[in-house]
Amino acid sequence: MALSGVKCKVSSCKHWKSGEQCDASAIEVNVDGGGSNARQSEQTNCRTFQMKN
Ligand code: SF4
């Protein structure tokens, strides 16, 4: 079951499904380098990512 409203292009993640969908039950998004003050989207990342086997 895809997460509604989440569009993801990280096809190397084991949660990724065709159509740019994510089948994780939930995702966690963090700021690169820690903290909580990202200034642009490039400074954020999906912590739920797991490499495909
Ligand atoms: S867990 Fe994160 S990186 Fe993996 S498919 Fe879902 S949104 Fe993308």
CSV table of C-alpha atoms and ligand atoms in Angstrom, one decimal:
chain,number,residue,atom,x,y,z
A,1,MET,CA,0.0,0.0,0.0
A,2,ALA,CA,1.6,3.3,-1.1
A,3,LEU,CA,1.8,6.3,1.2
A,4,SER,CA,-0.7,8.7,0.0
A,5,GLY,CA,0.7,12.1,-1.1
A,6,VAL,CA,4.3,11.0,-1.1
A,7,LYS,CA,6.2,11.2,-4.4
A,8,CYS,CA,9.7,9.7,-4.4
A,9,LYS,CA,12.4,9.4,-7.1
A,10,VAL,CA,14.8,7.2,-5.0
A,11,SER,CA,14.4,4.0,-7.0
A,12,SER,CA,17.3,2.3,-5.2
A,13,CYS,CA,15.3,2.3,-1.9
A,14,LYS,CA,13.6,-1.0,-1.0
A,15,HIS,CA,10.4,0.9,-0.2
A,16,TRP,CA,10.2,2.5,-3.6
A,17,LYS,CA,7.5,1.2,-6.1
A,18,SER,CA,7.0,2.1,-9.7
A,19,GLY,CA,5.1,5.3,-10.3
A,20,GLU,CA,7.4,7.2,-7.8
A,21,GLN,CA,5.5,5.6,-4.9
A,22,CYS,CA,6.7,4.7,-1.4
A,23,ASP,CA,5.3,1.6,0.3
A,24,ALA,CA,6.7,2.3,3.8
A,25,SER,CA,4.1,2.6,6.6
A,26,ALA,CA,5.5,6.0,7.4
A,27,ILE,CA,8.6,8.1,6.6
A,28,GLU,CA,10.9,10.2,8.7
A,29,VAL,CA,12.6,13.2,7.1
A,30,ASN,CA,15.6,14.9,8.6
A,31,VAL,CA,17.9,17.8,8.0
A,32,ASP,CA,21.3,16.9,6.5
A,33,GLY,CA,23.9,17.3,9.2
A,34,GLY,CA,21.3,17.4,12.0
A,35,GLY,CA,19.3,20.1,13.7
A,36,SER,CA,15.9,21.4,12.4
A,37,ASN,CA,16.7,24.4,10.2
A,38,ALA,CA,16.9,23.4,6.5
A,39,ARG,CA,17.0,26.3,4.1
A,40,GLN,CA,16.4,24.5,0.9
A,41,SER,CA,15.0,21.1,-0.1
A,42,GLU,CA,18.5,19.8,-0.9
A,43,GLN,CA,19.3,20.0,2.8
A,44,THR,CA,16.6,17.4,3.7
A,45,ASN,CA,16.6,13.7,3.4
A,46,CYS,CA,14.5,10.6,4.0
A,47,ARG,CA,15.7,8.7,7.1
A,48,THR,CA,13.5,5.8,6.2
A,49,PHE,CA,15.5,5.0,3.1
A,50,GLN,CA,16.9,1.4,3.0
A,51,MET,CA,19.1,0.2,0.2
A,52,LYS,CA,17.6,-2.5,-2.0
A,53,ASN,CA,19.4,-5.9,-1.8
B,1,SF4,S1,11.4,5.3,2.3
B,1,SF4,FE1,12.0,7.4,1.7
B,1,SF4,S2,13.5,7.1,0.1
B,1,SF4,FE2,12.4,5.1,0.4
B,1,SF4,S3,10.8,5.1,-1.2
B,1,SF4,FE3,10.0,6.0,0.8
B,1,SF4,S4,10.2,8.2,0.6
B,1,SF4,FE4,11.5,7.2,-0.9
